[in-house]
Short mmCIF file of C-alpha atoms in Angstrom, two decimals:
data_model
loop_
_atom_site.label_atom_id
_atom_site.label_comp_id
_atom_site.label_asym_id
_atom_site.label_seq_id
_atom_site.Cartn_x
_atom_site.Cartn_y
_atom_site.Cartn_z
CA ASN A 64 19.65 -1.01 -5.57
CA ALA A 65 17.65 -3.57 -3.62
CA GLY A 66 14.89 -1.06 -2.76
CA VAL A 67 12.99 -2.18 0.33
CA THR A 68 13.96 -5.51 1.85
CA GLN A 69 12.18 -7.41 4.60
CA THR A 70 13.24 -10.33 6.75
CA PRO A 71 12.10 -12.96 7.37
CA LYS A 72 9.89 -13.93 4.43
CA PHE A 73 7.88 -16.44 6.47
CA GLN A 74 7.50 -17.05 10.17
CA VAL A 75 5.41 -19.34 12.36
CA LEU A 76 5.00 -18.38 15.99
CA LYS A 77 3.16 -19.82 18.94
CA THR A 78 0.81 -17.62 20.92
CA GLY A 79 2.79 -15.55 23.41
CA GLN A 80 6.10 -15.70 21.56
CA SER A 81 7.83 -12.52 20.50
CA MET A 82 9.58 -11.59 17.31
CA THR A 83 10.93 -8.64 15.37
CA LEU A 84 10.30 -8.02 11.69
CA GLN A 85 13.14 -6.23 9.99
CA CYS A 86 12.92 -3.70 7.19
CA ALA A 87 15.65 -1.81 5.39
CA GLN A 88 15.69 0.58 2.44
CA ASP A 89 18.63 1.76 0.38
CA MET A 90 16.94 4.70 -1.37
CA ASN A 91 17.91 7.28 1.27
CA HIS A 92 14.23 7.83 2.05
CA ASN A 93 13.22 9.80 5.10
CA SER A 94 9.90 8.11 5.81
CA MET A 95 9.05 4.49 6.48
CA TYR A 96 5.82 2.60 7.17
CA TRP A 97 4.51 -0.72 8.43
CA TYR A 98 1.22 -2.15 7.10
CA ARG A 99 -0.63 -5.37 7.63
CA GLN A 100 -2.80 -7.00 5.00
CA ASP A 101 -5.54 -9.45 5.87
CA PRO A 102 -7.75 -11.26 3.35
CA GLY A 103 -10.59 -9.03 2.25
CA MET A 104 -9.37 -6.14 4.43
CA GLY A 105 -6.91 -4.27 2.24
CA LEU A 106 -3.83 -2.73 3.84
CA ARG A 107 -3.97 -1.11 7.24
CA LEU A 108 -1.29 1.16 8.61
CA ILE A 109 0.28 -0.02 11.87
CA TYR A 110 2.99 2.57 12.52
CA TYR A 111 5.01 5.02 10.51
CA SER A 112 8.14 7.06 10.88
CA ALA A 113 8.02 10.41 9.12
CA SER A 114 11.74 10.95 9.69
CA GLU A 115 14.64 9.41 11.55
CA GLY A 116 14.02 9.66 15.27
CA THR A 117 10.23 9.90 15.07
CA THR A 118 7.50 7.29 15.09
CA ASP A 119 3.72 7.60 15.13
CA LYS A 120 0.77 5.29 15.47
CA GLY A 121 -1.33 4.36 12.49
CA GLU A 122 -4.75 2.79 12.31
CA VAL A 123 -4.00 -0.52 14.13
CA PRO A 124 -1.01 -0.07 16.50
CA ASN A 125 -2.18 -2.24 19.42
CA GLY A 126 0.09 -5.20 20.10
CA TYR A 127 3.02 -3.75 18.16
CA ASN A 128 6.06 -1.60 18.81
CA VAL A 129 8.46 -0.06 16.33
CA SER A 130 12.00 1.22 16.28
CA ARG A 131 13.53 3.54 13.72
CA LEU A 132 17.03 2.27 14.22
CA ASN A 133 18.60 4.67 11.72
CA LYS A 134 17.61 6.24 8.44
CA ARG A 135 17.75 2.88 6.63
CA GLU A 136 16.05 0.56 9.10
CA PHE A 137 12.60 0.39 10.65
CA SER A 138 11.70 -2.67 12.71
CA LEU A 139 8.33 -3.94 13.94
CA ARG A 140 8.14 -5.94 17.16
CA LEU A 141 5.42 -8.23 18.39
CA GLU A 142 5.99 -8.63 22.14
CA SER A 143 3.41 -11.36 22.73
CA ALA A 144 2.01 -12.72 19.51
CA ALA A 145 -1.69 -13.52 19.22
CA PRO A 146 -3.56 -15.48 16.52
CA SER A 147 -5.23 -12.20 15.48
CA GLN A 148 -1.80 -11.01 14.34
CA THR A 149 -1.64 -13.69 11.65
CA SER A 150 -1.24 -11.58 8.54
CA VAL A 151 1.07 -10.43 5.80
CA TYR A 152 3.21 -7.51 6.89
CA PHE A 153 4.53 -4.96 4.42
CA CYS A 154 7.14 -2.33 4.98
CA ALA A 155 7.24 0.73 2.74
CA SER A 156 9.31 3.88 2.37
CA SER A 157 8.97 7.27 0.71
CA HIS A 158 11.30 10.17 0.09
CA LEU A 159 9.31 12.42 2.39
CA ALA A 160 6.24 11.97 4.53
CA GLY A 161 3.12 13.20 2.88
CA SER A 162 0.19 12.09 0.84
CA LYS A 163 1.68 13.13 -2.49
CA GLU A 164 4.69 10.94 -2.03
CA THR A 165 5.06 7.65 -3.85
CA GLN A 166 5.55 4.75 -1.49
CA TYR A 167 7.87 1.85 -2.31
CA PHE A 168 6.97 -1.49 -0.82
CA GLY A 169 8.95 -4.50 0.29
CA PRO A 170 7.98 -8.08 -0.64
CA GLY A 171 6.22 -8.77 2.65
CA THR A 172 6.57 -11.09 5.64
CA ARG A 173 3.99 -13.84 6.05
CA LEU A 174 3.32 -14.48 9.73
CA LEU A 175 1.26 -17.33 11.15
CA VAL A 176 0.51 -17.32 14.86
CA LEU A 177 -0.77 -20.62 16.23
CA SER B 1079 -6.16 10.44 5.88
CA GLN B 1080 -9.18 8.97 4.18
CA GLN B 1081 -9.71 5.67 2.51
CA GLY B 1082 -10.87 5.00 -1.01
CA GLU B 1083 -13.37 2.35 -1.93
CA GLU B 1084 -12.70 0.39 -5.10
CA ASP B 1085 -15.39 -1.04 -7.30
CA PRO B 1086 -15.94 -3.70 -8.51
CA GLN B 1087 -14.33 -6.01 -5.96
CA ALA B 1088 -13.50 -8.48 -8.72
CA LEU B 1089 -13.29 -8.22 -12.49
CA SER B 1090 -12.63 -10.96 -15.04
CA ILE B 1091 -11.89 -10.17 -18.70
CA GLN B 1092 -10.12 -11.68 -21.68
CA GLU B 1093 -6.79 -10.58 -23.07
CA GLY B 1094 -7.13 -7.64 -25.40
CA GLU B 1095 -10.20 -6.24 -23.66
CA ASN B 1096 -10.18 -3.03 -21.65
CA ALA B 1097 -10.50 -3.11 -17.87
CA THR B 1098 -12.10 -0.28 -15.92
CA MET B 1099 -12.10 0.00 -12.16
CA ASN B 1100 -13.42 2.79 -10.02
CA CYS B 1101 -12.55 4.48 -6.76
CA SER B 1102 -14.85 6.60 -4.61
CA TYR B 1103 -13.91 8.70 -1.62
CA LYS B 1104 -15.69 10.90 0.90
CA THR B 1105 -13.88 14.21 1.46
CA SER B 1106 -11.89 16.65 -0.64
CA ILE B 1107 -8.46 15.55 -1.78
CA ASN B 1108 -5.15 16.96 -2.98
CA ASN B 1109 -4.24 13.93 -5.03
CA LEU B 1110 -5.07 10.31 -5.62
CA GLN B 1111 -2.68 7.46 -6.28
CA TRP B 1112 -3.21 4.06 -7.88
CA TYR B 1113 -1.14 1.01 -6.96
CA ARG B 1114 -0.95 -2.55 -8.28
CA GLN B 1115 -0.27 -5.68 -6.25
CA ASN B 1116 0.67 -8.91 -7.95
CA SER B 1117 -0.15 -12.05 -6.00
CA GLY B 1118 2.20 -12.50 -3.08
CA ARG B 1119 4.09 -9.26 -3.73
CA GLY B 1120 4.21 -5.73 -2.35
CA LEU B 1121 2.33 -2.84 -3.90
CA VAL B 1122 3.79 -1.00 -6.87
CA HIS B 1123 2.96 2.63 -7.61
CA LEU B 1124 1.25 3.15 -10.97
CA ILE B 1125 0.19 6.77 -11.24
CA LEU B 1126 -0.65 9.88 -9.23
CA ILE B 1127 -3.29 12.38 -10.31
CA ARG B 1128 -3.61 15.77 -8.64
CA SER B 1129 -6.92 17.37 -7.72
CA ASN B 1130 -6.56 20.00 -10.46
CA GLU B 1131 -6.07 17.34 -13.15
CA ARG B 1132 -8.94 15.58 -14.87
CA GLU B 1133 -7.08 12.93 -16.81
CA LYS B 1134 -3.65 11.40 -16.89
CA HIS B 1135 -2.02 8.76 -19.06
CA SER B 1136 0.87 6.39 -18.55
CA GLY B 1137 1.41 3.79 -21.24
CA ARG B 1138 -1.75 1.65 -21.39
CA LEU B 1139 -3.11 3.26 -18.23
CA ARG B 1140 -5.60 6.10 -18.22
CA VAL B 1141 -6.75 7.65 -14.97
CA THR B 1142 -9.57 10.13 -14.64
CA LEU B 1143 -10.60 12.18 -11.66
CA ASP B 1144 -13.95 13.82 -11.05
CA THR B 1145 -13.69 15.83 -7.84
CA SER B 1146 -17.36 16.89 -8.04
CA LYS B 1147 -18.39 13.24 -7.84
CA LYS B 1148 -15.49 12.32 -5.55
CA SER B 1149 -14.49 9.49 -7.82
CA SER B 1150 -11.65 8.26 -9.98
CA SER B 1151 -11.35 5.54 -12.56
CA LEU B 1152 -8.44 3.49 -13.83
CA LEU B 1153 -8.64 2.17 -17.36
CA ILE B 1154 -6.21 -0.46 -18.61
CA THR B 1155 -6.39 -0.77 -22.37
CA ALA B 1156 -5.61 -3.92 -24.35
CA SER B 1157 -5.22 -6.00 -21.18
CA ARG B 1158 -2.62 -8.74 -20.95
CA ALA B 1159 -2.42 -11.78 -18.70
CA ALA B 1160 0.41 -10.00 -16.88
CA ASP B 1161 -2.08 -7.31 -15.78
CA THR B 1162 -3.70 -9.88 -13.50
CA ALA B 1163 -3.34 -8.30 -10.07
CA SER B 1164 -5.17 -6.34 -7.40
CA TYR B 1165 -5.47 -2.60 -7.89
CA PHE B 1166 -5.75 -0.11 -5.04
CA CYS B 1167 -6.52 3.58 -4.92
CA ALA B 1168 -5.23 5.92 -2.21
CA PRO B 1169 -6.89 9.35 -2.05
CA SER B 1170 -5.19 11.97 0.11
CA GLY B 1171 -6.03 15.39 1.49
CA ASP B 1172 -4.03 18.13 3.16
CA SER B 1173 -3.35 16.39 6.41
CA GLY B 1174 -1.73 13.11 7.25
CA TYR B 1175 1.62 11.60 6.50
CA ALA B 1176 0.54 8.20 5.32
CA LEU B 1177 -1.76 6.62 2.78
CA ASN B 1178 -4.86 4.56 3.47
CA PHE B 1179 -5.66 1.77 1.08
CA GLY B 1180 -9.04 0.21 0.43
CA LYS B 1181 -9.75 -3.45 -0.27
CA GLY B 1182 -8.85 -3.17 -3.92
CA THR B 1183 -10.19 -4.53 -7.18
CA SER B 1184 -9.00 -8.01 -8.10
CA LEU B 1185 -8.47 -8.19 -11.87
CA LEU B 1186 -8.15 -11.51 -13.70
CA VAL B 1187 -7.11 -11.41 -17.35
CA THR B 1188 -7.46 -14.75 -19.11
CA PRO B 1189 -5.73 -15.69 -22.38
#
């Protein structure tokens, strides 16, 4: 099992460009999450999907959109990238939504917006 | 969901020593999780302690929870260089689907 995979690993964008970060899990988990991690800020939740067909905003959703394509895949889209979106993006999944669930994280996508 | 606050922000010890890091939170919880993040990697779940538990062990890890003080501690015994990482707590209550992570404690274990 690969667990949670993310593509790409690194990306450089110019301000105003768009891109989609891909995430897939092979653990048959119902819930998936997108976080961003900035130096000295810890992880902040962008969006999550409690189950296939549902998505909800997290703490910092502005400037992002998500799609729960199917049970395995949860993508994060930046429509018009800004330098403030330079960060490391982590996708995670859990069997069910809920605070007692263990989350499994992908290796991250490092994004630089110039 | 609420966020935990880890303390200290950074900790440097030598191999073989014990490392203790703390987590404080503000409101009542159902459980609290600890995660580790090695440099450049995603977070890895270490242990979950429920609100009705006071102490839990997993290998060289010992977690305590004091709900009256709204705090938890993570003790790593006989630290190794491989324990060098950032450690995050995630306290959770009844509501909310997701976890909130604090800024973490950065642990450096030197040979």
